[in-house]
mmCIF file of C-alpha atoms in Angstrom:
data_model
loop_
_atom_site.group_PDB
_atom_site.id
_atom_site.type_symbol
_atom_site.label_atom_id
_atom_site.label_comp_id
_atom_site.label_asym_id
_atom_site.label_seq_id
_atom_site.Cartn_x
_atom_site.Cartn_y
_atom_site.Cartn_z
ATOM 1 C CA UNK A 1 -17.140 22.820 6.044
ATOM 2 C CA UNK A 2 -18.268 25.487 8.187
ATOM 3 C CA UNK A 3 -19.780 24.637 12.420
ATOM 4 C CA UNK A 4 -23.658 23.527 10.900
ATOM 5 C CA UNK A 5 -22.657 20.966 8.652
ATOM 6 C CA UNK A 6 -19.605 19.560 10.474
ATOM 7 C CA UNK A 7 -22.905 19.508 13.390
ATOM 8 C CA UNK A 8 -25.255 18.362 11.192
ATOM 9 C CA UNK A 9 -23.269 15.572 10.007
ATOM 10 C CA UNK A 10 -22.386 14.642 13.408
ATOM 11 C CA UNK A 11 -26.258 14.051 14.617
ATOM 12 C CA UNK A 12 -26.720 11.920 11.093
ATOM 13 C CA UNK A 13 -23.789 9.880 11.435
ATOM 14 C CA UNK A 14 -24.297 9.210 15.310
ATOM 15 C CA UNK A 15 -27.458 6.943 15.791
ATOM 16 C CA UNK A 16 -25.708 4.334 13.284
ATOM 17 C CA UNK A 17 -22.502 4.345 14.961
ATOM 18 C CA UNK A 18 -23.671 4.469 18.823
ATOM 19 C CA UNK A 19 -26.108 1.870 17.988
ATOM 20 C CA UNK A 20 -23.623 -0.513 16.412
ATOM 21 C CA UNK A 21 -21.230 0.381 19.494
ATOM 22 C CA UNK A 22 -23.749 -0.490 22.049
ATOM 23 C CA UNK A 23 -24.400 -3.656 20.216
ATOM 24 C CA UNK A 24 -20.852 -4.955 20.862
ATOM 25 C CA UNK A 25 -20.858 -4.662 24.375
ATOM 26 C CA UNK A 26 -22.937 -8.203 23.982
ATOM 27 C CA UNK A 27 -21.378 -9.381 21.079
ATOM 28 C CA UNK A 28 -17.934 -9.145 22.393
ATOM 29 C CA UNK A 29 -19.471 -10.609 25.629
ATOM 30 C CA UNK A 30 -21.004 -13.370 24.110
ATOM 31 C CA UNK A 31 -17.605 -14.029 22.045
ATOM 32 C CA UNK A 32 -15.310 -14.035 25.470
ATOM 33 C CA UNK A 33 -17.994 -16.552 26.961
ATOM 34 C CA UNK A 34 -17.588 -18.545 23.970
ATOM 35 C CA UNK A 35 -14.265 -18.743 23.640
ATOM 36 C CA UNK A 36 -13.615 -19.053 27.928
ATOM 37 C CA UNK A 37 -16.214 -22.534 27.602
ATOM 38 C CA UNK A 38 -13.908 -23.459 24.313
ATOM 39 C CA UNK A 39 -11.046 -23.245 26.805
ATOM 40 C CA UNK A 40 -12.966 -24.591 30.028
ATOM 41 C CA UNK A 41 -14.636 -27.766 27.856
ATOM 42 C CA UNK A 42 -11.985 -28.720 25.323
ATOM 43 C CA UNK A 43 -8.857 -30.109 26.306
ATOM 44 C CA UNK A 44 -6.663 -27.698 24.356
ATOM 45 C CA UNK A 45 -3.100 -28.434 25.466
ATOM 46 C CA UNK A 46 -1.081 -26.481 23.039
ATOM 47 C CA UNK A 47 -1.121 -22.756 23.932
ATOM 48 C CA UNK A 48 -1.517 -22.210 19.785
ATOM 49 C CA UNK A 49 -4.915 -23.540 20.067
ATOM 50 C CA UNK A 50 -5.712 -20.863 22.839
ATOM 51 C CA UNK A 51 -3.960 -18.480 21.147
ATOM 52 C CA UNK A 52 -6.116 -18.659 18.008
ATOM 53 C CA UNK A 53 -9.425 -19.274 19.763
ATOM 54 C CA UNK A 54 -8.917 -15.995 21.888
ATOM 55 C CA UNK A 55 -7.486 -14.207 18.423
ATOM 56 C CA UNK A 56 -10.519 -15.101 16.263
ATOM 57 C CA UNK A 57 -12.769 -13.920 18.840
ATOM 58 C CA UNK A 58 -11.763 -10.659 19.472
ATOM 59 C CA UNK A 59 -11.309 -10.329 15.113
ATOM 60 C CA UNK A 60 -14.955 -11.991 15.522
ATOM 61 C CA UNK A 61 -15.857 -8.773 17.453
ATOM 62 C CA UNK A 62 -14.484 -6.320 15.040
ATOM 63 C CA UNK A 63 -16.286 -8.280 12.369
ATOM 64 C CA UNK A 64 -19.767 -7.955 14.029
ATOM 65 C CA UNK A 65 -19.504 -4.331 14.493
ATOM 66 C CA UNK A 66 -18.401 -3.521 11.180
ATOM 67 C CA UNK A 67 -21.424 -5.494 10.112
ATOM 68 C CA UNK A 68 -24.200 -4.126 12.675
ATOM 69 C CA UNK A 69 -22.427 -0.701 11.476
ATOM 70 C CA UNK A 70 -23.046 -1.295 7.455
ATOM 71 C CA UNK A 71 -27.035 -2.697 8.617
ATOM 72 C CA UNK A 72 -27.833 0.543 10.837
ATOM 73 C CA UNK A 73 -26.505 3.343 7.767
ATOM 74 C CA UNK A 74 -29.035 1.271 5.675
ATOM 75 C CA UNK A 75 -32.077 3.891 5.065
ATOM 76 C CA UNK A 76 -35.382 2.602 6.347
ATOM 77 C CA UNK A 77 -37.551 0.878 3.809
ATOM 78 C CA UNK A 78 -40.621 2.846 2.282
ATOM 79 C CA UNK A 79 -43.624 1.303 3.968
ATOM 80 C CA UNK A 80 -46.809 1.753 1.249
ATOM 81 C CA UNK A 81 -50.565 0.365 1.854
ATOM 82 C CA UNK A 82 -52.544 -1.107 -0.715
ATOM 83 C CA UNK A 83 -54.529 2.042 -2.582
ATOM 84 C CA UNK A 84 -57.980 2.221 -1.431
ATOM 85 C CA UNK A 85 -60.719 1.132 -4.173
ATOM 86 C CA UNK A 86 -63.860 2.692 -3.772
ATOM 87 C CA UNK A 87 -67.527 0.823 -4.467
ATOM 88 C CA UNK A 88 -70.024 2.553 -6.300
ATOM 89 C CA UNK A 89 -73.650 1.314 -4.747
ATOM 90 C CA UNK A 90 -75.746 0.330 -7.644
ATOM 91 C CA UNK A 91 -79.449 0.412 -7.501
ATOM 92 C CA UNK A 92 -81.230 -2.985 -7.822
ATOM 93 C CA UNK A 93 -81.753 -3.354 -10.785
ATOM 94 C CA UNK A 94 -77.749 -2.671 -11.904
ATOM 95 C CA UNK A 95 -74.627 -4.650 -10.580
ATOM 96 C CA UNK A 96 -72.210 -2.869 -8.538
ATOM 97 C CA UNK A 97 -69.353 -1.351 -10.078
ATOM 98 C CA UNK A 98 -65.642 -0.722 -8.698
ATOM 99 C CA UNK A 99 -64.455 2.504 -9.377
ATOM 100 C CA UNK A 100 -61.059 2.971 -10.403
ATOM 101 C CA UNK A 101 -58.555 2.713 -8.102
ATOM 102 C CA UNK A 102 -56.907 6.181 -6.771
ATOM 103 C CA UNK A 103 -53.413 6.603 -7.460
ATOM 104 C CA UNK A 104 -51.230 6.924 -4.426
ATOM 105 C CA UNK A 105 -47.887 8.571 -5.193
ATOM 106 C CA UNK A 106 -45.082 5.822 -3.495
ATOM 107 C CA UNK A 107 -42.563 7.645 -1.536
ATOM 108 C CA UNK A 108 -39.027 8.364 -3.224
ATOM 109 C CA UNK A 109 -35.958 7.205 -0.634
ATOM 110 C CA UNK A 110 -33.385 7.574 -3.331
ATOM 111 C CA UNK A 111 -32.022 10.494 -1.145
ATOM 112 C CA UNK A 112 -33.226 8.765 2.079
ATOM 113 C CA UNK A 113 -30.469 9.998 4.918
ATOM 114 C CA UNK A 114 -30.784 8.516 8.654
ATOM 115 C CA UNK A 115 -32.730 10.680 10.945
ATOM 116 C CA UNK A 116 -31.466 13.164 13.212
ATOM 117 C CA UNK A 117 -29.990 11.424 16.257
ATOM 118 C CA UNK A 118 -31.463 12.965 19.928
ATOM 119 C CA UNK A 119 -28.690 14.896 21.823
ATOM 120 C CA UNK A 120 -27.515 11.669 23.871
ATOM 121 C CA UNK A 121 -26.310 10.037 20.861
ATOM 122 C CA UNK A 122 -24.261 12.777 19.683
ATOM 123 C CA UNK A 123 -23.358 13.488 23.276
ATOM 124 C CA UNK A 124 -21.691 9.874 23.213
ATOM 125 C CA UNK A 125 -20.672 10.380 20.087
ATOM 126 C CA UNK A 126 -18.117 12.774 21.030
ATOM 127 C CA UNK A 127 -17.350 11.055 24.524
ATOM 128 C CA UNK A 128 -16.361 7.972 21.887
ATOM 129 C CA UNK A 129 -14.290 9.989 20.005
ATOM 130 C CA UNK A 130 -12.579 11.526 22.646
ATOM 131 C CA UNK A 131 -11.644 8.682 24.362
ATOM 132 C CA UNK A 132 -10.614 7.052 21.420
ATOM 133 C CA UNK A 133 -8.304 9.660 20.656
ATOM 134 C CA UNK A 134 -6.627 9.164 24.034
ATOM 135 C CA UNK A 135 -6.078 5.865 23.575
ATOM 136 C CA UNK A 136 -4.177 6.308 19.843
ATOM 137 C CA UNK A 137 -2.382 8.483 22.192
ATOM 138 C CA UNK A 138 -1.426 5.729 24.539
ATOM 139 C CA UNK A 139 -0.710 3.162 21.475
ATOM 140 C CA UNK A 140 1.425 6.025 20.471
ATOM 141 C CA UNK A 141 3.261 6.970 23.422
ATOM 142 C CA UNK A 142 3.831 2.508 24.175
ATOM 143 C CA UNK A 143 5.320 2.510 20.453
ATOM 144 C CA UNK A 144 7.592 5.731 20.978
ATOM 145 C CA UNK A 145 9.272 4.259 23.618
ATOM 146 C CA UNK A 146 9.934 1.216 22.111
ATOM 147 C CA UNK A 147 11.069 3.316 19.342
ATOM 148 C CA UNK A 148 13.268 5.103 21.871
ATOM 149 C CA UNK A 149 14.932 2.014 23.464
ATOM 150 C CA UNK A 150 16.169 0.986 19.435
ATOM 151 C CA UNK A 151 17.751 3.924 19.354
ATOM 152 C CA UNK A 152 19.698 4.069 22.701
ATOM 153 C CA UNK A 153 20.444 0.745 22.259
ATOM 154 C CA UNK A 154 23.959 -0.449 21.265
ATOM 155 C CA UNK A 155 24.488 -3.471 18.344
ATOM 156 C CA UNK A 156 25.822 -6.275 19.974
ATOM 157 C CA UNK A 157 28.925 -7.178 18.569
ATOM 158 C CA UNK A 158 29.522 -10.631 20.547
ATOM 159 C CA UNK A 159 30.749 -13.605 18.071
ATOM 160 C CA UNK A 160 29.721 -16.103 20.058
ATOM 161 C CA UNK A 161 26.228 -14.379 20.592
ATOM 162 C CA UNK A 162 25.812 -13.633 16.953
ATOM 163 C CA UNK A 163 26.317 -17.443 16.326
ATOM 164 C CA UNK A 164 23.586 -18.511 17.977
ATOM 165 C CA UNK A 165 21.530 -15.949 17.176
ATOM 166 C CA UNK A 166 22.370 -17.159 13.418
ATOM 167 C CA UNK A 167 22.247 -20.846 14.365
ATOM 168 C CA UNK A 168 18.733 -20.043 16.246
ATOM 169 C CA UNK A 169 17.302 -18.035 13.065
ATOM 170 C CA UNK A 170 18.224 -20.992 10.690
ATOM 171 C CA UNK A 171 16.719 -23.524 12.607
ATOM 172 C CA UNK A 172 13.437 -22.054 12.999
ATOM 173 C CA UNK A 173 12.761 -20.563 9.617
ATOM 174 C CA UNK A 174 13.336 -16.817 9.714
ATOM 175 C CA UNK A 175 14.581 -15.463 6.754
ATOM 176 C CA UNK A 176 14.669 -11.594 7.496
ATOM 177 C CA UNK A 177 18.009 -10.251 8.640
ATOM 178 C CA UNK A 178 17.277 -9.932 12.552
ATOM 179 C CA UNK A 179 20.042 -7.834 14.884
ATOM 180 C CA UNK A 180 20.991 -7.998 18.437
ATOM 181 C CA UNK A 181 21.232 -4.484 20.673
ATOM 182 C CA UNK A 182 21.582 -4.376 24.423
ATOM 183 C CA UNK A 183 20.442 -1.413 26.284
ATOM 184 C CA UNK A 184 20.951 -0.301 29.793
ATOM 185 C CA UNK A 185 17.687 0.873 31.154
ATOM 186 C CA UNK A 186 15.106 -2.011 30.092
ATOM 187 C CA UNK A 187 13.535 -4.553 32.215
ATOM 188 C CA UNK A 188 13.152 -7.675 29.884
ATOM 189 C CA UNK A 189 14.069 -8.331 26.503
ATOM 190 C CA UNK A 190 11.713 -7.287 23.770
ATOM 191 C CA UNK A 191 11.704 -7.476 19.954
ATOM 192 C CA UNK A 192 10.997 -3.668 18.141
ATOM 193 C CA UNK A 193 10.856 -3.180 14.391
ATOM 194 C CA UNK A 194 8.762 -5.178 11.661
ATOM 195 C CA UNK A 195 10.732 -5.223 8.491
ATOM 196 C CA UNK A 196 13.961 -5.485 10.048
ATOM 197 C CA UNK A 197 13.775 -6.552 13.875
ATOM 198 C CA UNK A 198 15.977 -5.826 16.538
ATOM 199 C CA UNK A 199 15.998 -7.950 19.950
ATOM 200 C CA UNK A 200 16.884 -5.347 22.754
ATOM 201 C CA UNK A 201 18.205 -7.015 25.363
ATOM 202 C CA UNK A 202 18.815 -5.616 28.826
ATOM 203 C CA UNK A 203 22.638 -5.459 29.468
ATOM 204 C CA UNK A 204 22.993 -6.957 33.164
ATOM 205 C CA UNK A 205 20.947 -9.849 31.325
ATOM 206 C CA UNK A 206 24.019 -10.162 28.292
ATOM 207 C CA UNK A 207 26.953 -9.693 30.520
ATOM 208 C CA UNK A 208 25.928 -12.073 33.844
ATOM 209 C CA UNK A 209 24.055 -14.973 32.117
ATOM 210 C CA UNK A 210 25.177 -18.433 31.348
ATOM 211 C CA UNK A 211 25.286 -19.382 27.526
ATOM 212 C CA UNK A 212 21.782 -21.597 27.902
ATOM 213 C CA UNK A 213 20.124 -18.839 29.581
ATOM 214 C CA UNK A 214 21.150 -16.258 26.431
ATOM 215 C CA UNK A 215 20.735 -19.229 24.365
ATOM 216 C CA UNK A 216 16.813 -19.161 25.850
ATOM 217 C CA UNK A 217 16.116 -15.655 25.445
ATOM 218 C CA UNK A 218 16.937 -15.469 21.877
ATOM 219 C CA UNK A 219 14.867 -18.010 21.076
ATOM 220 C CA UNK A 220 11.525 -17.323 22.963
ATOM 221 C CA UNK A 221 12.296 -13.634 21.197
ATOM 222 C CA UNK A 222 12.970 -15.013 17.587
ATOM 223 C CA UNK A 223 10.077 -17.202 18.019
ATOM 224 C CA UNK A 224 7.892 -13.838 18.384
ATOM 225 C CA UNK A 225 9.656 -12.613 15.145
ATOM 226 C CA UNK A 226 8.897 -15.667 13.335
ATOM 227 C CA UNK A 227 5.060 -15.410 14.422
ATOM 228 C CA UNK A 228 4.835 -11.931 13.164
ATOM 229 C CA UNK A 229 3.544 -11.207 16.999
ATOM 230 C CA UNK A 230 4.616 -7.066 16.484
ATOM 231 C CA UNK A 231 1.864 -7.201 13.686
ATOM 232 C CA UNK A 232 -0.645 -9.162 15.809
ATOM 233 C CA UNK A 233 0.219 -6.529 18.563
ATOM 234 C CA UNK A 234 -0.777 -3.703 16.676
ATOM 235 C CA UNK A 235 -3.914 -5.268 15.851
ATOM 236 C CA UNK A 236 -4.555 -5.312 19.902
ATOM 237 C CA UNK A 237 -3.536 -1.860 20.446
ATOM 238 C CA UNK A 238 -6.315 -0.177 17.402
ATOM 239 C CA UNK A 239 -8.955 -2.678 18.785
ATOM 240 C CA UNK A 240 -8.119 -1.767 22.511
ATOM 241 C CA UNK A 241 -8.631 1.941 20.981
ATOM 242 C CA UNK A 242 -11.784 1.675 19.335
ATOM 243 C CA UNK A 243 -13.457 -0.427 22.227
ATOM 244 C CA UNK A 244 -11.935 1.204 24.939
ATOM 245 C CA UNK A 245 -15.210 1.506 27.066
ATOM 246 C CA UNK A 246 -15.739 -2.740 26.414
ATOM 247 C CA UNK A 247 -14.577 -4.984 29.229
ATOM 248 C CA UNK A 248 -14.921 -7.961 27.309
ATOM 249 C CA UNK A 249 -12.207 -7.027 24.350
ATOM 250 C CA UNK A 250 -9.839 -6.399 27.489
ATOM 251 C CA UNK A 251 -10.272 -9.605 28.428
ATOM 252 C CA UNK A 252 -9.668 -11.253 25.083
ATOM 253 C CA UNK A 253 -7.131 -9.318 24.546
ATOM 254 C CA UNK A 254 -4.884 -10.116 27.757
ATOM 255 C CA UNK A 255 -5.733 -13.297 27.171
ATOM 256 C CA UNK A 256 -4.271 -13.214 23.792
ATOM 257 C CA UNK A 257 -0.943 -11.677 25.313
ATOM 258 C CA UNK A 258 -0.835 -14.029 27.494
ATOM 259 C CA UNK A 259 -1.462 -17.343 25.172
ATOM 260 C CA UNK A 260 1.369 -15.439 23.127
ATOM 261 C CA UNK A 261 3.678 -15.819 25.604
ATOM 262 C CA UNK A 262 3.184 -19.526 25.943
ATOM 263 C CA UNK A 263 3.355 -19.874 22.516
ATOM 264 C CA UNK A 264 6.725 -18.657 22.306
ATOM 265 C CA UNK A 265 7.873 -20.446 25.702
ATOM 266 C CA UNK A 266 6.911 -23.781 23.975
ATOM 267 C CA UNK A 267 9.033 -22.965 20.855
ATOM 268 C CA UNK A 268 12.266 -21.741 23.026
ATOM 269 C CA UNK A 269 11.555 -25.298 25.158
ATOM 270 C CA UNK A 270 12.493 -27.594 22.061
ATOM 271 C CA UNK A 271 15.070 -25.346 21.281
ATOM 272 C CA UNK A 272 16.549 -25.746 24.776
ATOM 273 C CA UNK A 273 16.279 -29.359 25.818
ATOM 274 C CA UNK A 274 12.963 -29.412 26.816
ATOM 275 C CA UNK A 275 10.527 -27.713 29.189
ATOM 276 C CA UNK A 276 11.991 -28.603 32.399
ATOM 277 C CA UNK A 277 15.558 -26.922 31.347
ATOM 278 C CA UNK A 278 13.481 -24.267 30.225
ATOM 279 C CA UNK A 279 11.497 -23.619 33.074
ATOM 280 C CA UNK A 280 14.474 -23.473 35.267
ATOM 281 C CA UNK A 281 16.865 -20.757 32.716
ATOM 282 C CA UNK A 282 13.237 -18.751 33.365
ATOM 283 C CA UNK A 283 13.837 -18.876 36.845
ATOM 284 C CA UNK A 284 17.689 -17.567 36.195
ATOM 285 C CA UNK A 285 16.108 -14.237 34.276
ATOM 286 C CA UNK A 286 14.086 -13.272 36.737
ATOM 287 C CA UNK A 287 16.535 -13.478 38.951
ATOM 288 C CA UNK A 288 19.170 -11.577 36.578
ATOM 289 C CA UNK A 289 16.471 -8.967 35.208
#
C-alpha cells in the first residue's frame, strides 16, 4: 500500500470513527450519571451490586460506540424524486392527454464509500491514534512489571502458610492450582498470572505478621482469583486505552477498582471472623507494609 492509499483510506475511514468517538463523550456521560443516581437513590449495601452497576456501564459505553460506529460506515441512502409527467394541452374540443412519463435513471450505491472527511477529522484521527498507542504502552509497561515482580519473586515454602492457603482455596471454591511468592521490593500484595496465579506478597509483610493478619491477606487476594478480577482488569486497561481523552470512563473505571476492592474485603471478612476483626488486621498491614 503505497503513501495515497494508506492517505486516502485514512480521510474515508475518519468521519465514521471521529463521529462515533465524539458521540461517547455523552454517552459515557450519561452512563456515569446513571449509574452515580443508581448508587445515590438505591440503597445498594453490598459492594457486588456497585461493582456490577459501575461494570455494566462502562461495557454499556463500549457497546454504544461500537454501535454509533457500525450506523456512521452505513453509506447514505439514494434520495430519488418522483419522475416528472408532462401534460399535453389539448384543444377544446379533445381531452387532455398525459404524456408518458420520462425515465429517470435511479442512482447505483452498490459501491457507495463514505465521503472524504475535511482535514480536522483526519487531523484527530491521528491525534486518536497516537494517544492510543501511548496508552497500550502504559497497559504494557503496568503488566511488565507485574510480570517482573513473578519473576524476582521467591516460592514460599512455609507449611503452615501453604495450609491455609490450601484450607482458604477449598473453602471458597477455587479449583486452579494457586502459589505463594514473596518478594522484597513490593508495596502490597498483589495477585499476577491468569491460568496459574501467583500471590506476591511483600516479605516484611510474611516474616513480621501475626497468623490472622497472613490469614487476611490470602484471602482478600484469593477472593480476587476466584472473581477472575486480572481478566476484568484487562478489560479496564484496553477501555482506558481506547477512551483515553473521556473523563467519564475514568470515572467508571476507578470506581470499578474501587467497588473491587470492597468486594474482596467483604469475602476476606467472613473468612476472618467478621468485619470488625477485619477492619482492625487492615489496620496491622498498613502499618507492616
Amino acid at each position: 500500500m503505497n503513501t495515497e492509499t494508506a492517505n486516502a483510506c485514512l480521510l474515508r475511514l475518519a468521519p465514521p470513527l471521529i463521529t462515533a468517538l465524539l458521540h461517547s463523550l455523552w454517552q459515557a456521560a450519561l452512563l456515569a450519571a446513571v449509574a452515580r443516581l443508581a448508587l445515590l437513590l438505591v440503597p445498594f449495601r453490598r459492594p457486588n451490586w456497585r461493582y456490577g452497576i459501575a461494570l455494566a456501564c462502562l461495557g454499556a459505553t463500549v457497546l454504544l460506540f461500537l454501535v454509533t460506529w457500525r450506523v456512521e460506515m452505513q453509506p447514505p441512502r439514494p434520495v430519488t424524486n418522483p419522475p416528472p409527467t408532462a401534460t399535453v394541452v389539448a384543444s377544446p374540443e379533445t381531452p387532455p392527454v398525459s404524456a408518458p412519463p420520462i425515465p429517470v435513471p435511479s442512482p447505483d450505491w452498490g459501491d457507495a464509500t463514505p465521503p472524504l472527511a475535511p482535514s480536522w477529522q483526519a487531523f484527530l484521527g491521528l491525534v486518536w491514534v497516537a494517544g492510543v498507542l501511548l496508552m497500550v504502552f502504559r497497559a504494557a509497561r503496568i503488566l511488565g512489571g507485574e510480570n517482573r515482580l513473578a519473576r524476582t519473586a521467591r516460592p514460599s515454602e512455609d507449611s503452615r502458610l501453604l495450609a491455609v492457603l490450601d484450607e482458604l482455596r477449598t473453602r471458597l471454591g477455587i479449583a486452579r492450582r494457586v502459589a505463594v511468592a514473596t518478594v522484597e521490593t513490593m508495596g502490597s500484595p498483589a495477585v499476577v498470572g491468569m491460568v496459574y496465579p501467583v500471590i506476591l506478597v511483600p516479605t516484611a509483610l510474611l516474616t513480621g505478621s501475626a497468623p490472622e493478619t497472613l490469614r487476611a491477606v490470602l484471602a482478600h487476594e484469593l477472593a480476587h482469583i476466584r472473581r477472575w478480577d486480572v481478566v476484568v482488569n484487562l478489560f479496564q486497561l484496553l477501555v482506558e486505552s481506547l477512551f483515553f481523552f473521556n473523563p467519564c470512563v475514568w470515572v467508571l473505571s476507578a470506581q470499578i477498582r474501587k467497588e473491587r476492592e470492597a468486594c474482596c474485603d467483604a469475602i476476606a471478612a467472613d473468612c476472618c471472623g467478621g468485619g470488625t476483626a477485619y477492619a482492625r488486621i487492615l489496620v496491622d498491614v498498613g502499618q507492616l507494609v
